[in-house]
CSV table of C-alpha atoms in Angstrom, one decimal:
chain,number,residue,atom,x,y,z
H,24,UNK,CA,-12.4,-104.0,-61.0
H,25,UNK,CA,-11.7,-100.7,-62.4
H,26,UNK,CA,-11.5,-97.7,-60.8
H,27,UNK,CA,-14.6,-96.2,-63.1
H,28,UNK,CA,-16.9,-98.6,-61.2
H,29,UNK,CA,-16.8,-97.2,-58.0
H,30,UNK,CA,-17.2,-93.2,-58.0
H,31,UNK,CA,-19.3,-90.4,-55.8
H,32,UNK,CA,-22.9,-89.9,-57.0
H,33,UNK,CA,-21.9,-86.0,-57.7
H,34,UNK,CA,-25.2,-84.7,-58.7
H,35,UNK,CA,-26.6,-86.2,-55.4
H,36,UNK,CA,-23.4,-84.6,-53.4
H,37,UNK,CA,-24.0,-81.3,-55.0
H,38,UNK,CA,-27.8,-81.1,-53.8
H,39,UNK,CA,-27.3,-82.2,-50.5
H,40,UNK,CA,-24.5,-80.1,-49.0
H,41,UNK,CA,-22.8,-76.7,-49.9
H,42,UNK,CA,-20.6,-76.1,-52.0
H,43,UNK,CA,-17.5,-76.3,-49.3
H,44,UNK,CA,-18.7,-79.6,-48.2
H,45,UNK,CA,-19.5,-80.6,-51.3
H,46,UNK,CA,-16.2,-80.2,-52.5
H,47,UNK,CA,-14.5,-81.9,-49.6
H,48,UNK,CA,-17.0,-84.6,-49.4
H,49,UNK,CA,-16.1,-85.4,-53.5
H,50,UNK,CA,-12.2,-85.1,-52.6
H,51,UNK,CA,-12.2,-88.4,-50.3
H,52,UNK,CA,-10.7,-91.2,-52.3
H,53,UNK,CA,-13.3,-94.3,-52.2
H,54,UNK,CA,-12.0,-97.6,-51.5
H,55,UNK,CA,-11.9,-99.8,-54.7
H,56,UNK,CA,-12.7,-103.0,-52.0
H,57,UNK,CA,-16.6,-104.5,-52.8
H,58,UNK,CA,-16.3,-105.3,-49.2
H,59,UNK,CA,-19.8,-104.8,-47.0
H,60,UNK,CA,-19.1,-102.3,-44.1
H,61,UNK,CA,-19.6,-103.2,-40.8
H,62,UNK,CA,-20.0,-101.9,-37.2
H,63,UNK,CA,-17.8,-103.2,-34.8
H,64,UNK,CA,-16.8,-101.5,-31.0
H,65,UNK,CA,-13.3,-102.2,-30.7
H,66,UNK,CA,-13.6,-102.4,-26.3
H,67,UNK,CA,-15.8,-105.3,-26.7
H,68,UNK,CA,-13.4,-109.4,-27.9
H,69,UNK,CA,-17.2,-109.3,-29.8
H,70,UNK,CA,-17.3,-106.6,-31.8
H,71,UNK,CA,-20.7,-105.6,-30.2
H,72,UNK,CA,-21.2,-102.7,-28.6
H,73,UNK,CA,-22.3,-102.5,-24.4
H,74,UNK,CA,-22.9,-100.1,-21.7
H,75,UNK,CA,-20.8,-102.0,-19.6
H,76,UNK,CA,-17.6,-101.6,-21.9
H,77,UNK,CA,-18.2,-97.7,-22.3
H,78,UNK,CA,-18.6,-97.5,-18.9
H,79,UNK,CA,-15.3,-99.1,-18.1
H,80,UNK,CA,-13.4,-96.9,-20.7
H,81,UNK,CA,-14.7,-93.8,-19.1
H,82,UNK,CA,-13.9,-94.9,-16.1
H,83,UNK,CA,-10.2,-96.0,-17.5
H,84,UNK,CA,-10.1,-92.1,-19.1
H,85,UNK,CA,-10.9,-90.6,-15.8
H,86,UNK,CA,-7.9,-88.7,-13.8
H,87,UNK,CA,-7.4,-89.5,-9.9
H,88,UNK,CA,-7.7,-92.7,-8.4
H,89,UNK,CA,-6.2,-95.9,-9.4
H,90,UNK,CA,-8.4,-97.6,-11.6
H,91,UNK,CA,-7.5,-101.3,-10.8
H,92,UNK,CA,-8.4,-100.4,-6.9
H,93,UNK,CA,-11.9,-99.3,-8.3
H,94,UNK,CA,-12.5,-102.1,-10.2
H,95,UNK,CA,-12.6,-104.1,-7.2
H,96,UNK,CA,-15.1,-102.0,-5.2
H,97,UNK,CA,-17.5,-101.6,-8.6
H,98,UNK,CA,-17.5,-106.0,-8.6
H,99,UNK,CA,-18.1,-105.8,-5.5
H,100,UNK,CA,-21.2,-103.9,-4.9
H,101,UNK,CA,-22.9,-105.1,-8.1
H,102,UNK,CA,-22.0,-108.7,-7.3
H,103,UNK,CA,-23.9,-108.5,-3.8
H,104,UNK,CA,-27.2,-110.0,-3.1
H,105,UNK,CA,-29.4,-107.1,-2.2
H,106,UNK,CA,-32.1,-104.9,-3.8
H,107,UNK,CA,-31.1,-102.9,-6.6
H,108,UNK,CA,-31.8,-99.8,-4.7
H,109,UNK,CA,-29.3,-100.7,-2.3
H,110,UNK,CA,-26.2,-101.0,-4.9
H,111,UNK,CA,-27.2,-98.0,-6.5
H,112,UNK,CA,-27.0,-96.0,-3.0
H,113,UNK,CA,-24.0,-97.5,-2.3
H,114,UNK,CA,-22.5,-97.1,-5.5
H,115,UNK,CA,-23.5,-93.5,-5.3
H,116,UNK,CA,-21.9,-93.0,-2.5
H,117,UNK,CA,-18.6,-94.8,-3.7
H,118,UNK,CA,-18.5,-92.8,-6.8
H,119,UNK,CA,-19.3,-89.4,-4.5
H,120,UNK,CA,-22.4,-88.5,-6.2
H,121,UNK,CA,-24.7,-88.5,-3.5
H,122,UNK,CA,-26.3,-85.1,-3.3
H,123,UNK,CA,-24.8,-84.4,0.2
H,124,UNK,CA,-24.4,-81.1,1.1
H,125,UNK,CA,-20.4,-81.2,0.5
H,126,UNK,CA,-21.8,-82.3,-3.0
H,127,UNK,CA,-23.6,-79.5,-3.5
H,128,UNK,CA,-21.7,-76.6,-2.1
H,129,UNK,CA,-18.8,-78.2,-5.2
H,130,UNK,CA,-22.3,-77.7,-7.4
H,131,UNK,CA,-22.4,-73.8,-6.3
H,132,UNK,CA,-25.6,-74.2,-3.9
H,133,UNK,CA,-25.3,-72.0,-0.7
H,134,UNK,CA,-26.1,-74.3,1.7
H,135,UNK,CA,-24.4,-74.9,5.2
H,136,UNK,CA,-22.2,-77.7,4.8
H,137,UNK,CA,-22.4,-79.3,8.1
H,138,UNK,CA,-23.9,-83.0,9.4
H,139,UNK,CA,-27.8,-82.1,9.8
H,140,UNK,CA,-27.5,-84.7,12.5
H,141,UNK,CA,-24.9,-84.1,14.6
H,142,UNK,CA,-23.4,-80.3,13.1
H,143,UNK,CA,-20.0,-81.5,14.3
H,144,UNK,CA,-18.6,-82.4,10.5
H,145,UNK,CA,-19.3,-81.9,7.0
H,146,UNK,CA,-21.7,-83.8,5.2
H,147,UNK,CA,-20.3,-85.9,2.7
H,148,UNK,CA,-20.8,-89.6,2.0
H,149,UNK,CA,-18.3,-91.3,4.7
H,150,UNK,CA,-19.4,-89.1,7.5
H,151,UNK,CA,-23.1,-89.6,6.8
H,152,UNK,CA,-22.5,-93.6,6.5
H,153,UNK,CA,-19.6,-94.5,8.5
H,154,UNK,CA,-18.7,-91.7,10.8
H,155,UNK,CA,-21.7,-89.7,12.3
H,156,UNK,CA,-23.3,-90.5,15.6
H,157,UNK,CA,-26.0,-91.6,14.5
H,158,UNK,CA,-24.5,-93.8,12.1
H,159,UNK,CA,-22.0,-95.1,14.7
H,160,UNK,CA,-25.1,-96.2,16.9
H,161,UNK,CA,-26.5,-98.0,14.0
H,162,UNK,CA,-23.3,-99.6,13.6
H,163,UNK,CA,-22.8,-100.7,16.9
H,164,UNK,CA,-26.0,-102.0,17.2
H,165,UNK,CA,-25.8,-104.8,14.1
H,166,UNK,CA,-22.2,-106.2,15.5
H,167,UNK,CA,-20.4,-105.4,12.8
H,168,UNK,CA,-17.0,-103.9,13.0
H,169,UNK,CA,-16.5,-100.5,10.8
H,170,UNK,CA,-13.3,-99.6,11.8
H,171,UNK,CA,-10.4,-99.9,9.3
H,172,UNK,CA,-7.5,-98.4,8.7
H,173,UNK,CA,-6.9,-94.8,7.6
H,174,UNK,CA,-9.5,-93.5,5.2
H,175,UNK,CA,-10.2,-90.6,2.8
H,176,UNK,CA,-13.6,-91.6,1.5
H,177,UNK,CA,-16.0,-94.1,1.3
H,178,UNK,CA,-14.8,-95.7,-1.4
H,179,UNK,CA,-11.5,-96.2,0.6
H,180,UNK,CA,-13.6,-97.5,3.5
H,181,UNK,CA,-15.8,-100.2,1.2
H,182,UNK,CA,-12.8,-101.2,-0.3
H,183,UNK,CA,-11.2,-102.2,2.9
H,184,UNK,CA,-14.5,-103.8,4.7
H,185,UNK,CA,-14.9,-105.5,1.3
H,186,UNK,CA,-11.3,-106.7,1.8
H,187,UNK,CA,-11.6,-108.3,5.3
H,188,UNK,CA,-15.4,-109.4,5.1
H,189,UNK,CA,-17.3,-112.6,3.6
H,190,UNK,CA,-20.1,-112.0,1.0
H,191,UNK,CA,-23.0,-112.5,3.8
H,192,UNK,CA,-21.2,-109.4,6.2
H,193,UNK,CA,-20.5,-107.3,2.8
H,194,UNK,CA,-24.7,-107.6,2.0
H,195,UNK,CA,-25.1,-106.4,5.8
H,196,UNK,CA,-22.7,-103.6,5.8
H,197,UNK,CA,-24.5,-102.6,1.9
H,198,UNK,CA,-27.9,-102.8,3.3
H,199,UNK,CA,-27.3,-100.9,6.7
H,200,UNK,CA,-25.4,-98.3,5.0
C-alpha cells in the first residue's frame, strides 16, 4: 500500500470547518493500516461498555474513603432480597445523598438543621435511621441489635451490621431502616 492511497478528503475538510480547524484537522498524519476501527471500553475484560464499570471508576476517582471498604457495603445492599425501593433508600443514605436537612444546609438551603423528631441532633442519615428516638423504639421493637462499634456515618454503621449479620437479619435491618 502506498502512502497516496490513503489521504484527507481536503475539499470536504475545507467546507466543513474553518480555516484553523481545517488546517489542524489536515496536519494529523493518517494511519496507512486498512484496519476497521472499533469501539472498545478499556474498564470492561469485554470490551463493551456498562453502567456498572463507569460507575465503579468514578467511584475508584473519588477522594475520601477507602474504596475497597465501600465495595463491600455497595454488594451488599444490591445483593439483598428486598424491594428496589428499599436498596435505593438505603443506598442513598450510604452514599449521604438523602435530602436531610444536614444535606441541604451543605446545598446552601436555610433551613434549621436539627432532628424534626426529637430536635436534640442534626438531621443527617445515621441520626435519622440509627440514632433518633424514634428510630431507637423501632429498633428495639424488631429484636435486632443496632449497636456497633464507634461510627461516623451510616455507611460505617451498615458496614459493621453487614459484618456481624446473616443475609435474612441484613434484609430486616434494610427494610426497617
Amino acid at each position: 500500500m502506498s502512502s497516496e492511497d490513503v489521504a484527507w478528503d481536503v475539499d470536504l475538510v475545507r467546507d466543513l470547518f474553518n480555516d484553523r480547524d481545517a488546517n489542524l484537522i489536515l496536519s494529523i498524519p493518517l494511519s496507512l493500516s486498512r484496519r476497521v476501527d472499533v469501539w472498545f471500553w478499556c474498564w470492561e475484560k469485554t470490551g463493551h461498555f456498562s453502567v456498572k464499570s463507569t460507575y465503579k471508576q468514578l467511584q475508584l476517582s473519588k477522594n475520601g474513603e477507602s474504596q475497597q471498604s465501600n465495595s463491600v457495603i455497595w454488594k451488599g445492599i444490591w445483593k439483598l432480597y428486598v424491594p428496589p425501593k428499599v436498596k435505593d433508600l438505603v443506598w442513598r443514605a450510604a452514599s449521604d445523598c438523602l435530602p436531610t436537612k444536614t444535606r441541604l444546609r451543605s446545598r446552601h438551603v436555610q433551613v434549621d438543621n436539627g432532628c424534626p423528631r426529637c430536635a436534640n441532633h442534626a438531621e443527617t442519615p445515621y441520626h435519622c435511621l440509627v440514632d433518633c428516638p424514634f428510630a431507637n423504639s423501632c429498633w428495639e421493637l424488631t429484636g435486632l441489635k443496632k449497636t456497633v462499634q464507634v461510627v461516623t456515618s451510616f455507611a460505617g454503621w451498615l458496614e459493621a451490621m453487614f459484618q456481624q449479620l446473616d443475609k435474612d437479619q441484613r434484609a430486616d435491618v434494610a427494610v426497617l431502616c
